[in-house]
Coordinates of C-alpha atoms and ligand atoms in Angstrom, one line a residue:
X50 CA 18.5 -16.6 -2.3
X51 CA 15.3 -17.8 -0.7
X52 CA 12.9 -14.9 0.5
X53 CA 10.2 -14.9 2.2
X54 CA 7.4 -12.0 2.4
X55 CA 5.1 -12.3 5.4
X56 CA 2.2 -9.4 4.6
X57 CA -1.5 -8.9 5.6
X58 CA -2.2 -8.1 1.9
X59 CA -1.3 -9.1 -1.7
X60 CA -2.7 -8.3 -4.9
X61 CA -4.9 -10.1 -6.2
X62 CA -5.4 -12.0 -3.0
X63 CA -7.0 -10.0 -0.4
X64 CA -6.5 -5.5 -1.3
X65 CA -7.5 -3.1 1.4
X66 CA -4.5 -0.6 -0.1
X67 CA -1.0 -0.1 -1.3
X68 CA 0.7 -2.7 0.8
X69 CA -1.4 -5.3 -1.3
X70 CA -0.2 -4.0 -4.6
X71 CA 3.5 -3.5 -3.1
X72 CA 3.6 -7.3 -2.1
X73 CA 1.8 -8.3 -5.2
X74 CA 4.5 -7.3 -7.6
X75 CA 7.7 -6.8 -5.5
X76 CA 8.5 -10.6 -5.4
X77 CA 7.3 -11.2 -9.0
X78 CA 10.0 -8.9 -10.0
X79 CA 13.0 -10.1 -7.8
X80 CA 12.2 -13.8 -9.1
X81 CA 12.7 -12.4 -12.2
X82 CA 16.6 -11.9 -10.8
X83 CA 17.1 -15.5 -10.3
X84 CA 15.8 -15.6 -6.4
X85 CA 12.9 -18.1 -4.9
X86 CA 10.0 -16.1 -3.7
X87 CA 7.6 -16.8 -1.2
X88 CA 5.0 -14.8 0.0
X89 CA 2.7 -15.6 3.1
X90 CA -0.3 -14.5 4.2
X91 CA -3.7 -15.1 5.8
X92 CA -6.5 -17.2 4.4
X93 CA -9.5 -14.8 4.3
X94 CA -12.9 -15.6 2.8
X95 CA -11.5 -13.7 -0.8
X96 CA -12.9 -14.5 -4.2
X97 CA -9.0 -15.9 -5.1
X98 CA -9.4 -18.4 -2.3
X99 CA -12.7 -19.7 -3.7
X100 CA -11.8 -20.0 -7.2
X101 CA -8.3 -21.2 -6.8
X102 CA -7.0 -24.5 -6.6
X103 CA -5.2 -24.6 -3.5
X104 CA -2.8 -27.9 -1.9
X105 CA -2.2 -28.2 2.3
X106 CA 1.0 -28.9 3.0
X107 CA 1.5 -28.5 6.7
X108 CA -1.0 -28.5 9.2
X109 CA -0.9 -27.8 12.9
X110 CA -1.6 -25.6 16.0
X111 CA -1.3 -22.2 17.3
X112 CA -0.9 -22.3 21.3
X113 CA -2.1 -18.8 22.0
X114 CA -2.1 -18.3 26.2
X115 CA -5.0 -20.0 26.9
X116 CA -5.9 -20.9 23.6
X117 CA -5.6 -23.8 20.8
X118 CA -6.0 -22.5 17.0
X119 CA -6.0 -25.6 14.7
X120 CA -4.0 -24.1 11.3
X121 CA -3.0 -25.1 7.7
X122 CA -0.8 -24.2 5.0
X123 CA -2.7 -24.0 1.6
X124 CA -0.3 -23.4 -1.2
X125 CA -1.5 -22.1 -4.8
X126 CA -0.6 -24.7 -6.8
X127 CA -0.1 -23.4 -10.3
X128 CA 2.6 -20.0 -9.0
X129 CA 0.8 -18.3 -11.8
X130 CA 1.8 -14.6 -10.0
X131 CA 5.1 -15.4 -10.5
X132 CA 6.0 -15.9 -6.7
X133 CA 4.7 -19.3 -4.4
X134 CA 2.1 -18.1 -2.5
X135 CA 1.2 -19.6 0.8
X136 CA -2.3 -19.1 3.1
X137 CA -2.3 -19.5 6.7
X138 CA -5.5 -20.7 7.2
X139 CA -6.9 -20.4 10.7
X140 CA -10.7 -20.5 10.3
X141 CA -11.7 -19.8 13.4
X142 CA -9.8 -16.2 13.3
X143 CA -9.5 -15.4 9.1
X144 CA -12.5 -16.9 7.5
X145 CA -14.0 -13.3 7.5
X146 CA -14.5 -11.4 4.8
X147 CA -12.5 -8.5 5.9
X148 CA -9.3 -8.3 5.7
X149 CA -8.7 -5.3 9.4
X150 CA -11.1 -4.2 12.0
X151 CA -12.5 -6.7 14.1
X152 CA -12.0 -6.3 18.1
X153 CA -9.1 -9.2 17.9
X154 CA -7.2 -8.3 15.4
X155 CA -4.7 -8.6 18.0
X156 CA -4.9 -12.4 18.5
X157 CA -5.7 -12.7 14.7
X158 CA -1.9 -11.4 14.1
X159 CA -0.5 -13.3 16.2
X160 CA -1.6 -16.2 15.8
X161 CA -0.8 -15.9 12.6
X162 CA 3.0 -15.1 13.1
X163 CA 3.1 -17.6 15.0
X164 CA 1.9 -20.0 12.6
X165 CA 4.1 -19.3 9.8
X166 CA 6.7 -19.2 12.3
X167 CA 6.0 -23.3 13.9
X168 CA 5.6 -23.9 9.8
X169 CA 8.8 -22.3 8.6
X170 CA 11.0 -24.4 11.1
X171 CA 9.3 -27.7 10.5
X172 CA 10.5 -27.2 6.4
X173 CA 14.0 -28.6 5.7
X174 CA 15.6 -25.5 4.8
X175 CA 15.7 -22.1 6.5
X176 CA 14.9 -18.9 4.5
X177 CA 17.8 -16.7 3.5
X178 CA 15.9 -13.6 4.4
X179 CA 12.6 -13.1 5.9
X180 CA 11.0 -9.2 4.8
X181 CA 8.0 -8.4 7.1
X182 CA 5.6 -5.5 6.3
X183 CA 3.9 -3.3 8.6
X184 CA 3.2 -4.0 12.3
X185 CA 0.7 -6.9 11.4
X186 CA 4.2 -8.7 10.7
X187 CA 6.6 -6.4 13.5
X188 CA 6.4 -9.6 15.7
X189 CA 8.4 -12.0 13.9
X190 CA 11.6 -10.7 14.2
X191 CA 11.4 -10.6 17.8
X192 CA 10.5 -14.4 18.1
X193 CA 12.6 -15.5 15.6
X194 CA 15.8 -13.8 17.8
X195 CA 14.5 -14.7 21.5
X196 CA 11.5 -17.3 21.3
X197 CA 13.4 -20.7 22.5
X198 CA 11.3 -23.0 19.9
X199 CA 12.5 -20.9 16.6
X200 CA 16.1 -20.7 17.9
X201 CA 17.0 -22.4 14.1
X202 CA 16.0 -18.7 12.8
X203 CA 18.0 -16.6 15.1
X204 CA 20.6 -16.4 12.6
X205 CA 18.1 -15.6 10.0
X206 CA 18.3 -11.9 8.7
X207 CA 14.8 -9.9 8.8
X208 CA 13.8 -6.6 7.6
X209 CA 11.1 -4.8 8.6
X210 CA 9.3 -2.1 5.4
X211 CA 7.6 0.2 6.6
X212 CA 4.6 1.2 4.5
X213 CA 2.9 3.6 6.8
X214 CA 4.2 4.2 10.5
X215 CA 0.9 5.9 11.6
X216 CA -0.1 1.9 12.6
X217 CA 1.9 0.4 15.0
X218 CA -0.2 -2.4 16.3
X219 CA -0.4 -1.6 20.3
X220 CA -1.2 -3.7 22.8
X221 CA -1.4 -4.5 26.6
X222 CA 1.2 -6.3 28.2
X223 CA -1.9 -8.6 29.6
X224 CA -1.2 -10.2 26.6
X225 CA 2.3 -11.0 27.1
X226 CA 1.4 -14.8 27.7
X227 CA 0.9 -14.4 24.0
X228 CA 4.3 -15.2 23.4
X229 CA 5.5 -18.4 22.9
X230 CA 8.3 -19.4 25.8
X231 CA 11.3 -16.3 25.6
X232 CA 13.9 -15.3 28.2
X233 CA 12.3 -12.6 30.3
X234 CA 15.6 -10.3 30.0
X235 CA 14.4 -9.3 26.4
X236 CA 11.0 -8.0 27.5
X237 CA 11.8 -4.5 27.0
X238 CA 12.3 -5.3 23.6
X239 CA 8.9 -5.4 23.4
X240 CA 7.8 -1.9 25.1
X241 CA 7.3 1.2 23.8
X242 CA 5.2 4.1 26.0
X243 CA 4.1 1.0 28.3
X244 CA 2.8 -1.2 25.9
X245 CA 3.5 -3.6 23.1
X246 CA 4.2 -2.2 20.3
X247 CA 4.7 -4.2 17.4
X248 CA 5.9 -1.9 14.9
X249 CA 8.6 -0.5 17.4
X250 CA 9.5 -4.2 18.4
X251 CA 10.3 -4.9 14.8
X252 CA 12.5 -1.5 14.2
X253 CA 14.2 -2.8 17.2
X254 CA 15.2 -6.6 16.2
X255 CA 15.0 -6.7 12.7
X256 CA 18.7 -6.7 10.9
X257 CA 17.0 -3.4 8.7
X258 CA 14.4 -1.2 7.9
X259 CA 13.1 -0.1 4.9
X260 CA 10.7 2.6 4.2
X261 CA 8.9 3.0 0.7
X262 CA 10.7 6.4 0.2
X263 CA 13.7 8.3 0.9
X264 CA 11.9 11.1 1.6
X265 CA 9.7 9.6 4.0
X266 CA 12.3 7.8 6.2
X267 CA 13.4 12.0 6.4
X268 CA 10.2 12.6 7.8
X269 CA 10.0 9.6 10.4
X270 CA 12.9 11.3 12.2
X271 CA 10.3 14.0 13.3
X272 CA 6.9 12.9 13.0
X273 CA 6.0 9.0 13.3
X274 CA 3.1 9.0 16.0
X275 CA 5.6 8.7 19.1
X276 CA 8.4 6.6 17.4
X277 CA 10.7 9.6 16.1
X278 CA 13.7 8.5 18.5
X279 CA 13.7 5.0 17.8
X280 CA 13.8 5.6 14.2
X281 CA 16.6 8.3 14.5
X282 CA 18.8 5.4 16.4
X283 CA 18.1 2.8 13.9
X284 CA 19.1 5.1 11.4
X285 CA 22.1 3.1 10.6
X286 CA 20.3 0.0 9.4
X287 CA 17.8 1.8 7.7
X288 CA 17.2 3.1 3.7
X289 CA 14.4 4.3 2.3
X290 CA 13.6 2.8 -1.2
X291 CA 11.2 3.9 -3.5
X292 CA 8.2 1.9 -4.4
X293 CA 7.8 0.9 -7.9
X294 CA 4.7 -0.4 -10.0
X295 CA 3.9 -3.4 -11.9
X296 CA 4.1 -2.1 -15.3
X297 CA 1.9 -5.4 -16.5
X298 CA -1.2 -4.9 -14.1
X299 CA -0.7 -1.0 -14.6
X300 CA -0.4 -0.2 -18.6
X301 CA -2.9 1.9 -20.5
X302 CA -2.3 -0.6 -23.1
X303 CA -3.0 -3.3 -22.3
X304 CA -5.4 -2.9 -19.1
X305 CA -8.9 -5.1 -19.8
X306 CA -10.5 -2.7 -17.2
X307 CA -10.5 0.3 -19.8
X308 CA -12.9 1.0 -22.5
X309 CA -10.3 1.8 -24.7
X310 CA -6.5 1.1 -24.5
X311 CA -4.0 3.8 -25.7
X312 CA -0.5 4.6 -25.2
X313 CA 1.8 7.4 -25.2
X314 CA 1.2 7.5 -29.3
X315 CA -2.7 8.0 -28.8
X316 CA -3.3 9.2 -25.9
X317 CA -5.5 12.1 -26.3
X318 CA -8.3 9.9 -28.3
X319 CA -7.6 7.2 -25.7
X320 CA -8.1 9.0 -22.6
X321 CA -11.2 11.0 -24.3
X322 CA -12.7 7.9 -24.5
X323 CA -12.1 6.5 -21.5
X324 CA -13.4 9.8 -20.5
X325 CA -16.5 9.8 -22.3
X326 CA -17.8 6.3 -20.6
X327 CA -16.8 7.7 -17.0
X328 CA -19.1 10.8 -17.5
X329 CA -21.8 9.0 -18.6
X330 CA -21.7 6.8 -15.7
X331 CA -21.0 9.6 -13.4
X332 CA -23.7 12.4 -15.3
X333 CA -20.5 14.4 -15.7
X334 CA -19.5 17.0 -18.5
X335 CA -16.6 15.4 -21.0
X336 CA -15.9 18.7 -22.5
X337 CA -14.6 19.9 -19.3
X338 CA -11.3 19.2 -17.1
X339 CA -12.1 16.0 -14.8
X340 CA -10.6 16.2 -11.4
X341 CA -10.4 12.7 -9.5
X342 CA -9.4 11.7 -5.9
X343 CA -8.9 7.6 -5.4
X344 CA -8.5 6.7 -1.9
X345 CA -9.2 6.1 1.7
X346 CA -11.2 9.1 2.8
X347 CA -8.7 9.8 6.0
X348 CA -7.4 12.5 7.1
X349 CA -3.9 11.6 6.8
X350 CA -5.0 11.8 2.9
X351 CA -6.5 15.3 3.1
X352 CA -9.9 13.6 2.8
X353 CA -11.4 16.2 5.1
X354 CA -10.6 18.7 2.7
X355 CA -11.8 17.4 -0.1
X356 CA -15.6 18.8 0.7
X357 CA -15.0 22.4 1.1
X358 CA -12.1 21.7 -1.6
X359 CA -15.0 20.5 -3.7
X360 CA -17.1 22.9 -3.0
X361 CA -15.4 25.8 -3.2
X362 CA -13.8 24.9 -6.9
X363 CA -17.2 24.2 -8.0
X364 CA -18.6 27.5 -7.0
X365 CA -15.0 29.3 -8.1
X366 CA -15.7 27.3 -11.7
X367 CA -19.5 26.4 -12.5
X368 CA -20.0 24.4 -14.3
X369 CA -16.1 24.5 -16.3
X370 CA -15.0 21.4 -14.1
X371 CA -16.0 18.1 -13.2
X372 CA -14.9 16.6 -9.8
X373 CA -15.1 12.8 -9.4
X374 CA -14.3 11.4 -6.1
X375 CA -13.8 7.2 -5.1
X376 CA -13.2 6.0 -1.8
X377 CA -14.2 5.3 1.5
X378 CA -13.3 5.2 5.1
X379 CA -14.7 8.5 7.7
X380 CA -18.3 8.2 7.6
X381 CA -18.6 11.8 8.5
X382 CA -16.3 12.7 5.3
X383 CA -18.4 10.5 3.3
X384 CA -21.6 11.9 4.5
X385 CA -20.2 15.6 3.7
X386 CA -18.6 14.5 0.2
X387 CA -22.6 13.4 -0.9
X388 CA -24.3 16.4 0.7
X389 CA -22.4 18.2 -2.0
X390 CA -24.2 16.2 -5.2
X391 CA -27.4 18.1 -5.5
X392 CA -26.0 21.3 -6.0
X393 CA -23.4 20.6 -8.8
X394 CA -25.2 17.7 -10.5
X395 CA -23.8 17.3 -13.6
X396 CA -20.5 18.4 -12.6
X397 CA -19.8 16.4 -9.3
X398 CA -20.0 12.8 -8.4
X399 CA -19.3 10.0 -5.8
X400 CA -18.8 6.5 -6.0
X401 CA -18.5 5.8 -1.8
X402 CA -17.2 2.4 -1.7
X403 CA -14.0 0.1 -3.0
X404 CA -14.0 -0.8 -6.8
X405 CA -10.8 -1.7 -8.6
X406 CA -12.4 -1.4 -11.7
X407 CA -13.5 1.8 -11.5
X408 CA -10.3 2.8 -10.2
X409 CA -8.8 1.7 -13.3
X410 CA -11.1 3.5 -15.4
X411 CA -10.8 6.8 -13.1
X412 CA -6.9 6.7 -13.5
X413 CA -7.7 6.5 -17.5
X414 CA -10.2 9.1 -18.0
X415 CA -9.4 11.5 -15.9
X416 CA -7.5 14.8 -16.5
X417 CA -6.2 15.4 -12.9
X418 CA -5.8 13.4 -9.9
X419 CA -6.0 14.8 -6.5
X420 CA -3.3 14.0 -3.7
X421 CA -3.7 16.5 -0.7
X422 CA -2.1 14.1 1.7
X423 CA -1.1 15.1 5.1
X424 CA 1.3 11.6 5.1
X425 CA 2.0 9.5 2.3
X426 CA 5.1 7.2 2.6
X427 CA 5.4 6.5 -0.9
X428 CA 1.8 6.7 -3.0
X429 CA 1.0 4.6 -5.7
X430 CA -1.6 6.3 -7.4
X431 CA 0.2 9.5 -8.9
X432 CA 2.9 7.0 -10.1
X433 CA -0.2 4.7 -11.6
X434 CA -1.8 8.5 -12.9
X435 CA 1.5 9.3 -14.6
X436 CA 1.4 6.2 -16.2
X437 CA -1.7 6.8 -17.6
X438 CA -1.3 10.0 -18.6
X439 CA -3.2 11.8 -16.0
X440 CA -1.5 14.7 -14.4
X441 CA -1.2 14.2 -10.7
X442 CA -1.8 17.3 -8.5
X443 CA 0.1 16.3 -5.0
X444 CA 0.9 18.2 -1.4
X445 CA 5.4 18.0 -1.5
X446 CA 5.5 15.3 1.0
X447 CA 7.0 11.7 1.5
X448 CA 6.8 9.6 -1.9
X449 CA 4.7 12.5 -3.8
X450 CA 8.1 14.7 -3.2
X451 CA 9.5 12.0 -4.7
X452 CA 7.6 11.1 -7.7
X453 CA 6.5 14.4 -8.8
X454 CA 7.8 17.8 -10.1
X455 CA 5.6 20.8 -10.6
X456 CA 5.4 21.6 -14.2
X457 CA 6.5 25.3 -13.8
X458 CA 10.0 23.6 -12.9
X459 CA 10.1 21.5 -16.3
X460 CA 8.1 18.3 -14.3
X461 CA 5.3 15.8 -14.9
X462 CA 2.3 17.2 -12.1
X463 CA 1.2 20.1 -10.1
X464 CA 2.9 20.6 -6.7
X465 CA 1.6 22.4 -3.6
X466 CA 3.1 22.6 0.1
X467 CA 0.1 22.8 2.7
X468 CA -2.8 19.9 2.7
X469 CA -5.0 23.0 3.1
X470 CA -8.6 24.1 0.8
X471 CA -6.7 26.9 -0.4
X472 CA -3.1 25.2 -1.8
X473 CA -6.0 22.9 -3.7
X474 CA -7.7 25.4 -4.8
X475 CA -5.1 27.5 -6.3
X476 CA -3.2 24.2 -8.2
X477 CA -7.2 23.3 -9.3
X478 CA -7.0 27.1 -10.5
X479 CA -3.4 26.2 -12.5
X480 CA -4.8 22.9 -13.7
X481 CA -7.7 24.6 -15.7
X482 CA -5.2 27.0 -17.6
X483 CA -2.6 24.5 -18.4
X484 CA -6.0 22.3 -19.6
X485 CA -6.9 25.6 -21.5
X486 CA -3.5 24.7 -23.6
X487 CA -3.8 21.4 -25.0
X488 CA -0.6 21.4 -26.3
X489 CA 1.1 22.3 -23.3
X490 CA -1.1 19.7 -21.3
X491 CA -0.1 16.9 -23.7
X492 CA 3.4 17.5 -23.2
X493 CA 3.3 17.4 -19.4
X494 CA 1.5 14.3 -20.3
X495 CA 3.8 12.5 -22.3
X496 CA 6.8 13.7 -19.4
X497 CA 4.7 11.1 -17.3
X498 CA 3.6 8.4 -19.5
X499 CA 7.5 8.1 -20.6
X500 CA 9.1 7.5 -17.1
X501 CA 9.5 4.3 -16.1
X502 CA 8.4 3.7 -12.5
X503 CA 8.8 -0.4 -12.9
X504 CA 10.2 -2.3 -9.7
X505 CA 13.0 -2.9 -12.0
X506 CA 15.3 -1.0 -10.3
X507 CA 13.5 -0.7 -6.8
X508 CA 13.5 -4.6 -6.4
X509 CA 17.2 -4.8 -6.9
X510 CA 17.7 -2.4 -4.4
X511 CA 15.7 -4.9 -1.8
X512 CA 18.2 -7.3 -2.7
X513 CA 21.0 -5.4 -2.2
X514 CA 19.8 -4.9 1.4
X515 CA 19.2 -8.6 1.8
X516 CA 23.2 -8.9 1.1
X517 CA 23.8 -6.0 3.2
X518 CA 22.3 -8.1 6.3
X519 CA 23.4 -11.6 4.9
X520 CA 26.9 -9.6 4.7
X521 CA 27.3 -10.5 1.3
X522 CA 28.5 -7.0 0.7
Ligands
LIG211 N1 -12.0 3.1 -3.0 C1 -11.0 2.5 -3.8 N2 -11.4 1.8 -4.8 C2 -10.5 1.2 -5.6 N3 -9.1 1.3 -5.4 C3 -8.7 2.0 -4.3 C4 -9.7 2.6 -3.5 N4 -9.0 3.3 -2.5 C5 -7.7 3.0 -2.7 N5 -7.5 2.2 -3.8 C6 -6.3 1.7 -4.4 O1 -5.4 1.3 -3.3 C7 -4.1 1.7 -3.6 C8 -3.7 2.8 -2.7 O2 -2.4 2.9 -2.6 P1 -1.5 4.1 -1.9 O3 -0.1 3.6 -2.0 O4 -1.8 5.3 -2.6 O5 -2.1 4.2 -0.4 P2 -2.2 3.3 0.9 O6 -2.4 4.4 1.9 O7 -3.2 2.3 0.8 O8 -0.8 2.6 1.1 C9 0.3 2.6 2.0 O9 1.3 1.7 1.5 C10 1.7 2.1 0.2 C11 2.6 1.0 -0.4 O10 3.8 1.0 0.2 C12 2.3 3.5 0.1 O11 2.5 3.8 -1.2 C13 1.4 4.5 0.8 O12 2.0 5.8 0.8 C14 1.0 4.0 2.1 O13 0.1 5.0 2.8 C15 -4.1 2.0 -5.1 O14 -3.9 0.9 -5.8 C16 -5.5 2.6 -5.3 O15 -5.9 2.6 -6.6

């Protein structure tokens, strides 16, 4: 089968979150089932597209109302991730640093839909399936169905994954000359609340949607930012599927960010070391318990909590715990998370800021790792914690219901229910007694490190869905 991923973000491309490290190994491991992979994306000004060796292969432009966007399609030549990767390079929209958050991301988008679009029907062979993620992608399946120049892909199966539904990708309908030439009749295919929606026009046209947990596609039913009662009638041609991990970038033993690799055989020297470089860079105790929170400081991840969180187990705990916090995103959160470091120096640090080393490093050394999300569709990083042996400490919700069990029921992490200061408080509170019993703490430990959360299964499941809408089943 030929499939085709269309994505904002792959690892190690261009990373802003998740989605990146979803689209990074997803492919790699359903190639490993026999298929041919292709993943598209834009061409940003990334560190992979300088040092890589990159052939054009098509060339041409995107008609955009009013305006002309001359394109190319650079292809890594060497398929070292184990999937063809393809760059839509429009300079005049991508060759930015950053990835989101410019004032046209709209016409960045879709322009570049449209471009993979005018190159996918010039090639001599249609794709068996196309999988779009998120709403940066939610166009495609509408123009593939009703745009007259790619009627070759309207028999073309899509399916829409959902990695977070808060984002929908909204627009005016000003823009509708966007489009390339459809039949008018469709239009409302396009609207939701009076506007374009992107991610609602793909739950509408796409032959299935995915979401990156069962659990979460649960939750969409109620709460999804004003698109509850489109996803309870698509709910037919939806499954949620759980997310894996690539068990080669993410592995204690073998990961070159880490001071020292262990595994499950190890593990306490390992992580102690590990431990013992992160304090030192951070001026943090490594007699003591570290707690560790890796993420976008949003609220949807509890990041507003995290200061009085902090705060409050510092003052609850002086100087017994260590809090290390790495991420970025509200200024305001940031600004509150650093007012905090001159009165527990030496127990409490920051790194504001993106670094994927450090990340690593974190995910090593520390003993806990924080999770208070209001929303989290799957979550990566408790199952990349797990794996390296550090006990996550998640609100039940989406994914994290999912992945974790509290360890009073027999499970691998600390569970509570409300993203509130006090539920993180109290499971802080248990995480310092079961760190009191090292023998206990090990075993929780070793619960995680020993289940496998590879895309092995997870990507077969993505390809049962593919025969489900190719109706191959
Ligand atoms: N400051 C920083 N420095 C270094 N690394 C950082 C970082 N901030 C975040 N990261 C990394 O980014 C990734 C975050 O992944 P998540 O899945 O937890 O969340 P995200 O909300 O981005 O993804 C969305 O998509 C994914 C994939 O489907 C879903 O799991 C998730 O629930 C959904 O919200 C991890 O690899 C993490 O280590």
């Amino acid at each position: 089968m030929e499939i085709f991923h269309i994505s904002a973000e792959c690892y190690p491309v261009a990373k802003v979150g998740g989605l990146a490290d979803v689209v990074g190994a997803l492919p790699k491991y359903q190639s490993n089932w026999g298929h041919e992979l292709r993943v598209v994306m834009p061409c940003y000004q990334t560190k992979f597209r300088s040092e890589n060796d990159l052939e054009c292969v098509h060339w041409g432009t995107v008609k955009l109302g009013g305006f002309n966007f001359p394109f190319s399609v650079l292809k890594e030549t060497t398929d070292k991730l184990g999937f063809e990767l393809y760059l839509i390079e429009i300079p005049e929209l991508f060759d930015r640093k950053e990835v989101y958050g410019y004032e046209d991301d709209i016409e960045r988008f879709m322009s570049f839909q449209i471009a993979v679009l005018d190159w996918v029907i010039g090639r001599a062979t249609m794709p068996d399936v196309i999988n779009c993620h998120d709403h940066h992608t939610g166009l495609i399946p509408f123009m593939m169905q009703h745009c007259y120049k790619y009627h070759q892909l309207s028999n073309t199966p899509s399916m829409i994954t959902i990695h977070n539904g808060l984002y929908q990708g909204q627009f005016s309908f000003d823009k509708l000359n966007y489009f390339p030439e459809f039949d008018l009749t469709h239009v409302r295919l396009l609207e939701w609340d009076s506007q374009i929606n992107s991610l609602a026009v793909a739950v509408k046209c796409a032959s299935a949607v995915t979401t990156v947990s069962p659990s979460y596609l649960d939750e969409i039913n109620y709460s999804a930012n004003g698109l509850e009662s489109l996803f309870n009638l698509v709910r037919y041609k939806s499954r949620g599927i759980l997310n894996g991990i690539d068990t080669q970038v993410w592995d204690p033993a073998q990961d070159k960010m880490l001071e020292k690799n262990y595994s499950i055989q190890n593990l306490e020297k390992g992580k102690q070391q590990n431990k013992e470089v992160l304090c030192t860079l951070f001026n943090l105790d490594p007699t003591k318990p570290l707690f560790s929170f890796i993420g976008r400081l949003l609220d949807e991840k509890g990041g507003d909590l995290l200061p009085q969180a902090s705060a409050l187990a510092m003052s609850e705990n002086y100087k017994e715990i260590n809090i290390l916090i790495l991420g970025s995103g509200s200024r305001q959160i940031e600004n509150q998370l650093n007012s905090l470091l001159s009165d527990y120096k030496g127990n409490y640090n920051t790194f504001i800021g993106y670094n994927e080393e450090l990340a690593h490093l974190i995910y090593a050394g520390a003993d806990f790792l924080m999770m208070p999300s209001r929303v989290e569709p799957c979550g990566l990083n408790q199952m990349y914690s797990l794996r390296y042996g550090t006990i996550p400490i998640v609100r039940r919700t989406g994914g994290l219901k999912d992945t974790v069990v509290d360890f009073g029921d027999d499970g691998n992490g600390i569970c509570h229910d409300q993203s509130s200061v006090g539920d993180i408080c109290y499971s802080i509170q248990r995480a310092v007694s079961l760190y009191d019993n090292k023998e206990h703490l090990n075993k929780i430990r070793k619960i995680g490190m020993s289940t496998d959360h590879s895309w092995e299964k997870a990507s077969q499941e993505y390809i049962e869905m593919y025969n489900l809408i190719l109706n191959k089943i």
